[in-house]
């Protein structure tokens, strides 16, 4: 169970970092970075990611437990 927790936390942080960088890229490519700093886009992306994880929490826990139940 500890390994599963570490795997879940690592995945959570990695996808959060991707959401931060991808949101900054969206802000830069849309040229909105002339009005709003790119880090603001990154923070907005992470907040949206956290919201989506919170809303879909049951499905995520079920998906993480699925490989253990098939043993």
PDB file of N, CA and C in Angstrom:
ATOM      1  N   UNK A   1       0.816  -1.187   0.000  1.00  0.00           N
ATOM      2  CA  UNK A   1       0.000   0.000   0.000  1.00  0.00           C
ATOM      3  C   UNK A   1       0.865   1.258   0.000  1.00  0.00           C
ATOM      4  N   UNK A   2       2.040   1.178   0.626  1.00  0.00           N
ATOM      5  CA  UNK A   2       2.945   2.321   0.658  1.00  0.00           C
ATOM      6  C   UNK A   2       3.451   2.621  -0.744  1.00  0.00           C
ATOM      7  N   UNK A   3       3.764   1.570  -1.487  1.00  0.00           N
ATOM      8  CA  UNK A   3       4.247   1.758  -2.855  1.00  0.00           C
ATOM      9  C   UNK A   3       3.165   2.396  -3.711  1.00  0.00           C
ATOM     10  N   UNK A   4       1.934   1.968  -3.520  1.00  0.00           N
ATOM     11  CA  UNK A   4       0.826   2.551  -4.266  1.00  0.00           C
ATOM     12  C   UNK A   4       0.652   4.021  -3.922  1.00  0.00           C
ATOM     13  N   UNK A   5       0.812   4.374  -2.660  1.00  0.00           N
ATOM     14  CA  UNK A   5       0.703   5.770  -2.238  1.00  0.00           C
ATOM     15  C   UNK A   5       1.820   6.606  -2.845  1.00  0.00           C
ATOM     16  N   UNK A   6       3.036   6.085  -2.816  1.00  0.00           N
ATOM     17  CA  UNK A   6       4.160   6.810  -3.411  1.00  0.00           C
ATOM     18  C   UNK A   6       3.976   6.978  -4.913  1.00  0.00           C
ATOM     19  N   UNK A   7       3.474   5.952  -5.557  1.00  0.00           N
ATOM     20  CA  UNK A   7       3.218   6.035  -6.986  1.00  0.00           C
ATOM     21  C   UNK A   7       2.144   7.078  -7.285  1.00  0.00           C
ATOM     22  N   UNK A   8       1.083   7.086  -6.499  1.00  0.00           N
ATOM     23  CA  UNK A   8       0.016   8.058  -6.692  1.00  0.00           C
ATOM     24  C   UNK A   8       0.475   9.480  -6.465  1.00  0.00           C
ATOM     25  N   UNK A   9       1.269   9.699  -5.417  1.00  0.00           N
ATOM     26  CA  UNK A   9       1.778  11.046  -5.131  1.00  0.00           C
ATOM     27  C   UNK A   9       2.734  11.502  -6.222  1.00  0.00           C
ATOM     28  N   UNK A  10       3.601  10.610  -6.681  1.00  0.00           N
ATOM     29  CA  UNK A  10       4.531  10.952  -7.762  1.00  0.00           C
ATOM     30  C   UNK A  10       3.773  11.319  -9.031  1.00  0.00           C
ATOM     31  N   UNK A  11       2.764  10.535  -9.361  1.00  0.00           N
ATOM     32  CA  UNK A  11       1.959  10.822 -10.545  1.00  0.00           C
ATOM     33  C   UNK A  11       1.220  12.150 -10.388  1.00  0.00           C
ATOM     34  N   UNK A  12       0.673  12.406  -9.199  1.00  0.00           N
ATOM     35  CA  UNK A  12      -0.052  13.644  -8.924  1.00  0.00           C
ATOM     36  C   UNK A  12       0.848  14.857  -9.113  1.00  0.00           C
ATOM     37  N   UNK A  13       2.064  14.797  -8.585  1.00  0.00           N
ATOM     38  CA  UNK A  13       3.005  15.913  -8.704  1.00  0.00           C
ATOM     39  C   UNK A  13       3.465  16.082 -10.143  1.00  0.00           C
ATOM     40  N   UNK A  14       3.731  14.987 -10.839  1.00  0.00           N
ATOM     41  CA  UNK A  14       4.201  15.067 -12.222  1.00  0.00           C
ATOM     42  C   UNK A  14       3.143  15.682 -13.133  1.00  0.00           C
ATOM     43  N   UNK A  15       1.903  15.275 -12.973  1.00  0.00           N
ATOM     44  CA  UNK A  15       0.839  15.826 -13.811  1.00  0.00           C
ATOM     45  C   UNK A  15       0.568  17.278 -13.432  1.00  0.00           C
ATOM     46  N   UNK A  16       0.692  17.619 -12.154  1.00  0.00           N
ATOM     47  CA  UNK A  16       0.543  19.008 -11.735  1.00  0.00           C
ATOM     48  C   UNK A  16       1.612  19.897 -12.346  1.00  0.00           C
ATOM     49  N   UNK A  17       2.839  19.409 -12.389  1.00  0.00           N
ATOM     50  CA  UNK A  17       3.927  20.159 -13.016  1.00  0.00           C
ATOM     51  C   UNK A  17       3.682  20.318 -14.518  1.00  0.00           C
ATOM     52  N   UNK A  18       3.173  19.265 -15.145  1.00  0.00           N
ATOM     53  CA  UNK A  18       2.827  19.356 -16.561  1.00  0.00           C
ATOM     54  C   UNK A  18       1.718  20.377 -16.782  1.00  0.00           C
ATOM     55  N   UNK A  19       0.703  20.390 -15.919  1.00  0.00           N
ATOM     56  CA  UNK A  19      -0.391  21.356 -16.045  1.00  0.00           C
ATOM     57  C   UNK A  19       0.135  22.777 -15.911  1.00  0.00           C
ATOM     58  N   UNK A  20       1.074  22.987 -14.999  1.00  0.00           N
ATOM     59  CA  UNK A  20       1.674  24.311 -14.807  1.00  0.00           C
ATOM     60  C   UNK A  20       2.403  24.763 -16.070  1.00  0.00           C
ATOM     61  N   UNK A  21       3.260  23.898 -16.609  1.00  0.00           N
ATOM     62  CA  UNK A  21       4.029  24.250 -17.807  1.00  0.00           C
ATOM     63  C   UNK A  21       3.140  24.398 -19.031  1.00  0.00           C
ATOM     64  N   UNK A  22       2.179  23.513 -19.190  1.00  0.00           N
ATOM     65  CA  UNK A  22       1.300  23.571 -20.355  1.00  0.00           C
ATOM     66  C   UNK A  22       0.448  24.833 -20.329  1.00  0.00           C
ATOM     67  N   UNK A  23       0.002  25.245 -19.158  1.00  0.00           N
ATOM     68  CA  UNK A  23      -0.786  26.473 -19.049  1.00  0.00           C
ATOM     69  C   UNK A  23       0.061  27.689 -19.400  1.00  0.00           C
ATOM     70  N   UNK A  24       1.318  27.670 -19.015  1.00  0.00           N
ATOM     71  CA  UNK A  24       2.205  28.761 -19.395  1.00  0.00           C
ATOM     72  C   UNK A  24       2.402  28.798 -20.906  1.00  0.00           C
ATOM     73  N   UNK A  25       2.510  27.643 -21.530  1.00  0.00           N
ATOM     74  CA  UNK A  25       2.645  27.588 -22.989  1.00  0.00           C
ATOM     75  C   UNK A  25       1.395  28.126 -23.674  1.00  0.00           C
ATOM     76  N   UNK A  26       0.234  27.788 -23.152  1.00  0.00           N
ATOM     77  CA  UNK A  26      -1.009  28.303 -23.728  1.00  0.00           C
ATOM     78  C   UNK A  26      -1.039  29.822 -23.631  1.00  0.00           C
ATOM     79  N   UNK A  27      -0.625  30.360 -22.494  1.00  0.00           N
ATOM     80  CA  UNK A  27      -0.583  31.811 -22.331  1.00  0.00           C
ATOM     81  C   UNK A  27       0.394  32.474 -23.283  1.00  0.00           C
ATOM     82  N   UNK A  28       1.521  31.823 -23.527  1.00  0.00           N
ATOM     83  CA  UNK A  28       2.522  32.391 -24.430  1.00  0.00           C
ATOM     84  C   UNK A  28       2.081  32.293 -25.883  1.00  0.00           C
ATOM     85  N   UNK A  29       1.569  31.139 -26.289  1.00  0.00           N
ATOM     86  CA  UNK A  29       1.178  30.957 -27.681  1.00  0.00           C
ATOM     87  C   UNK A  29      -0.051  31.769 -28.051  1.00  0.00           C
ATOM     88  N   UNK A  30      -0.908  32.048 -27.087  1.00  0.00           N
ATOM     89  CA  UNK A  30      -2.087  32.868 -27.375  1.00  0.00           C
ATOM     90  C   UNK A  30      -1.763  34.357 -27.296  1.00  0.00           C
ATOM     91  N   UNK A  31      -0.525  34.678 -26.975  1.00  0.00           N
ATOM     92  CA  UNK A  31      -0.015  36.043 -26.878  1.00  0.00           C
ATOM     93  C   UNK A  31      -0.697  36.856 -25.782  1.00  0.00           C
ATOM     94  N   UNK A  32      -1.321  36.174 -24.861  1.00  0.00           N
ATOM     95  CA  UNK A  32      -1.914  36.867 -23.720  1.00  0.00           C
ATOM     96  C   UNK A  32      -0.867  37.219 -22.669  1.00  0.00           C
ATOM     97  N   UNK A  33       0.353  36.720 -22.854  1.00  0.00           N
ATOM     98  CA  UNK A  33       1.400  37.017 -21.883  1.00  0.00           C
ATOM     99  C   UNK A  33       1.838  38.480 -21.943  1.00  0.00           C
ATOM    100  N   UNK A  34       1.381  39.212 -22.943  1.00  0.00           N
ATOM    101  CA  UNK A  34       1.673  40.644 -22.993  1.00  0.00           C
ATOM    102  C   UNK A  34       0.825  41.406 -21.981  1.00  0.00           C
ATOM    103  N   UNK A  35      -0.301  40.821 -21.588  1.00  0.00           N
ATOM    104  CA  UNK A  35      -1.200  41.466 -20.631  1.00  0.00           C
ATOM    105  C   UNK A  35      -1.123  40.827 -19.247  1.00  0.00           C
ATOM    106  N   UNK A  36      -0.972  39.503 -19.223  1.00  0.00           N
ATOM    107  CA  UNK A  36      -0.955  38.752 -17.970  1.00  0.00           C
ATOM    108  C   UNK A  36       0.345  37.949 -17.922  1.00  0.00           C
ATOM    109  N   UNK A  37       0.996  37.940 -16.781  1.00  0.00           N
ATOM    110  CA  UNK A  37       2.256  37.211 -16.634  1.00  0.00           C
ATOM    111  C   UNK A  37       2.019  35.710 -16.816  1.00  0.00           C
ATOM    112  N   UNK A  38       3.000  35.025 -17.388  1.00  0.00           N
ATOM    113  CA  UNK A  38       2.825  33.598 -17.681  1.00  0.00           C
ATOM    114  C   UNK A  38       2.681  32.753 -16.419  1.00  0.00           C
ATOM    115  N   UNK A  39       3.256  33.197 -15.317  1.00  0.00           N
ATOM    116  CA  UNK A  39       3.119  32.423 -14.076  1.00  0.00           C
ATOM    117  C   UNK A  39       1.677  32.422 -13.586  1.00  0.00           C
ATOM    118  N   UNK A  40       0.932  33.470 -13.910  1.00  0.00           N
ATOM    119  CA  UNK A  40      -0.490  33.505 -13.551  1.00  0.00           C
ATOM    120  C   UNK A  40      -1.227  32.409 -14.307  1.00  0.00           C
ATOM    121  N   UNK A  41      -0.885  32.222 -15.577  1.00  0.00           N
ATOM    122  CA  UNK A  41      -1.482  31.132 -16.351  1.00  0.00           C
ATOM    123  C   UNK A  41      -1.123  29.778 -15.743  1.00  0.00           C
ATOM    124  N   UNK A  42       0.120  29.634 -15.300  1.00  0.00           N
ATOM    125  CA  UNK A  42       0.541  28.386 -14.676  1.00  0.00           C
ATOM    126  C   UNK A  42      -0.238  28.079 -13.411  1.00  0.00           C
ATOM    127  N   UNK A  43      -0.434  29.091 -12.583  1.00  0.00           N
ATOM    128  CA  UNK A  43      -1.185  28.897 -11.341  1.00  0.00           C
ATOM    129  C   UNK A  43      -2.639  28.567 -11.651  1.00  0.00           C
ATOM    130  N   UNK A  44      -3.214  29.232 -12.648  1.00  0.00           N
ATOM    131  CA  UNK A  44      -4.592  28.917 -13.038  1.00  0.00           C
ATOM    132  C   UNK A  44      -4.709  27.473 -13.526  1.00  0.00           C
ATOM    133  N   UNK A  45      -3.722  27.021 -14.286  1.00  0.00           N
ATOM    134  CA  UNK A  45      -3.728  25.638 -14.758  1.00  0.00           C
ATOM    135  C   UNK A  45      -3.660  24.640 -13.618  1.00  0.00           C
ATOM    136  N   UNK A  46      -2.835  24.930 -12.614  1.00  0.00           N
ATOM    137  CA  UNK A  46      -2.733  24.032 -11.458  1.00  0.00           C
ATOM    138  C   UNK A  46      -4.030  24.044 -10.654  1.00  0.00           C
ATOM    139  N   UNK A  47      -4.649  25.213 -10.512  1.00  0.00           N
ATOM    140  CA  UNK A  47      -5.921  25.284  -9.787  1.00  0.00           C
ATOM    141  C   UNK A  47      -7.012  24.497 -10.503  1.00  0.00           C
ATOM    142  N   UNK A  48      -7.042  24.588 -11.826  1.00  0.00           N
ATOM    143  CA  UNK A  48      -8.017  23.806 -12.592  1.00  0.00           C
ATOM    144  C   UNK A  48      -7.732  22.314 -12.432  1.00  0.00           C
ATOM    145  N   UNK A  49      -6.461  21.948 -12.458  1.00  0.00           N
ATOM    146  CA  UNK A  49      -6.075  20.544 -12.266  1.00  0.00           C
ATOM    147  C   UNK A  49      -6.505  20.041 -10.892  1.00  0.00           C
ATOM    148  N   UNK A  50      -6.254  20.829  -9.853  1.00  0.00           N
ATOM    149  CA  UNK A  50      -6.655  20.424  -8.504  1.00  0.00           C
ATOM    150  C   UNK A  50      -8.169  20.300  -8.387  1.00  0.00           C
ATOM    151  N   UNK A  51      -8.891  21.205  -9.031  1.00  0.00           N
ATOM    152  CA  UNK A  51     -10.352  21.124  -9.007  1.00  0.00           C
ATOM    153  C   UNK A  51     -10.837  19.840  -9.682  1.00  0.00           C
ATOM    154  N   UNK A  52     -10.265  19.522 -10.841  1.00  0.00           N
ATOM    155  CA  UNK A  52     -10.682  18.320 -11.556  1.00  0.00           C
ATOM    156  C   UNK A  52     -10.332  17.052 -10.781  1.00  0.00           C
ATOM    157  N   UNK A  53      -9.202  17.053 -10.099  1.00  0.00           N
ATOM    158  CA  UNK A  53      -8.844  15.896  -9.272  1.00  0.00           C
ATOM    159  C   UNK A  53      -9.817  15.762  -8.114  1.00  0.00           C
ATOM    160  N   UNK A  54     -10.183  16.878  -7.492  1.00  0.00           N
ATOM    161  CA  UNK A  54     -11.112  16.832  -6.360  1.00  0.00           C
ATOM    162  C   UNK A  54     -12.492  16.345  -6.791  1.00  0.00           C
ATOM    163  N   UNK A  55     -12.957  16.822  -7.939  1.00  0.00           N
ATOM    164  CA  UNK A  55     -14.284  16.436  -8.420  1.00  0.00           C
ATOM    165  C   UNK A  55     -14.325  14.953  -8.785  1.00  0.00           C
ATOM    166  N   UNK A  56     -13.255  14.443  -9.372  1.00  0.00           N
ATOM    167  CA  UNK A  56     -13.213  13.053  -9.830  1.00  0.00           C
ATOM    168  C   UNK A  56     -12.452  12.150  -8.868  1.00  0.00           C
ATOM    169  N   UNK A  57     -12.463  12.471  -7.608  1.00  0.00           N
ATOM    170  CA  UNK A  57     -11.685  11.750  -6.610  1.00  0.00           C
ATOM    171  C   UNK A  57     -12.078  10.278  -6.504  1.00  0.00           C
ATOM    172  N   UNK A  58     -13.352   9.981  -6.555  1.00  0.00           N
ATOM    173  CA  UNK A  58     -13.798   8.585  -6.438  1.00  0.00           C
ATOM    174  C   UNK A  58     -13.304   7.736  -7.606  1.00  0.00           C
ATOM    175  N   UNK A  59     -13.377   8.283  -8.807  1.00  0.00           N
ATOM    176  CA  UNK A  59     -12.920   7.544  -9.982  1.00  0.00           C
ATOM    177  C   UNK A  59     -11.411   7.323  -9.944  1.00  0.00           C
ATOM    178  N   UNK A  60     -10.664   8.300  -9.446  1.00  0.00           N
ATOM    179  CA  UNK A  60      -9.214   8.157  -9.371  1.00  0.00           C
ATOM    180  C   UNK A  60      -8.801   7.100  -8.349  1.00  0.00           C
ATOM    181  N   UNK A  61      -9.454   7.089  -7.204  1.00  0.00           N
ATOM    182  CA  UNK A  61      -9.138   6.083  -6.187  1.00  0.00           C
ATOM    183  C   UNK A  61      -9.498   4.693  -6.698  1.00  0.00           C
ATOM    184  N   UNK A  62     -10.615   4.574  -7.382  1.00  0.00           N
ATOM    185  CA  UNK A  62     -11.013   3.281  -7.956  1.00  0.00           C
ATOM    186  C   UNK A  62      -9.984   2.809  -8.982  1.00  0.00           C
ATOM    187  N   UNK A  63      -9.495   3.731  -9.819  1.00  0.00           N
ATOM    188  CA  UNK A  63      -8.509   3.360 -10.835  1.00  0.00           C
ATOM    189  C   UNK A  63      -7.186   2.938 -10.202  1.00  0.00           C
ATOM    190  N   UNK A  64      -6.806   3.561  -9.093  1.00  0.00           N
ATOM    191  CA  UNK A  64      -5.565   3.170  -8.427  1.00  0.00           C
ATOM    192  C   UNK A  64      -5.698   1.832  -7.707  1.00  0.00           C
ATOM    193  N   UNK A  65      -6.883   1.512  -7.214  1.00  0.00           N
ATOM    194  CA  UNK A  65      -7.090   0.248  -6.499  1.00  0.00           C
ATOM    195  C   UNK A  65      -7.328  -0.931  -7.436  1.00  0.00           C
ATOM    196  N   UNK A  66      -7.698  -0.690  -8.659  1.00  0.00           N
ATOM    197  CA  UNK A  66      -8.063  -1.748  -9.594  1.00  0.00           C
ATOM    198  C   UNK A  66      -6.961  -2.794  -9.785  1.00  0.00           C
ATOM    199  N   UNK A  67      -5.692  -2.414  -9.982  1.00  0.00           N
ATOM    200  CA  UNK A  67      -4.664  -3.463 -10.144  1.00  0.00           C
ATOM    201  C   UNK A  67      -4.499  -4.340  -8.908  1.00  0.00           C
ATOM    202  N   UNK A  68      -4.746  -3.794  -7.719  1.00  0.00           N
ATOM    203  CA  UNK A  68      -4.594  -4.589  -6.500  1.00  0.00           C
ATOM    204  C   UNK A  68      -5.722  -5.597  -6.338  1.00  0.00           C
ATOM    205  N   UNK A  69      -6.899  -5.271  -6.824  1.00  0.00           N
ATOM    206  CA  UNK A  69      -8.032  -6.179  -6.696  1.00  0.00           C
ATOM    207  C   UNK A  69      -7.940  -7.357  -7.658  1.00  0.00           C
ATOM    208  N   UNK A  70      -7.191  -7.214  -8.726  1.00  0.00           N
ATOM    209  CA  UNK A  70      -7.062  -8.295  -9.711  1.00  0.00           C
ATOM    210  C   UNK A  70      -6.033  -9.336  -9.292  1.00  0.00           C
ATOM    211  N   UNK A  71      -5.303  -9.084  -8.233  1.00  0.00           N
ATOM    212  CA  UNK A  71      -4.284 -10.024  -7.785  1.00  0.00           C
ATOM    213  C   UNK A  71      -4.894 -11.268  -7.313  1.00  0.00           C
TER     214      UNK A  71
END
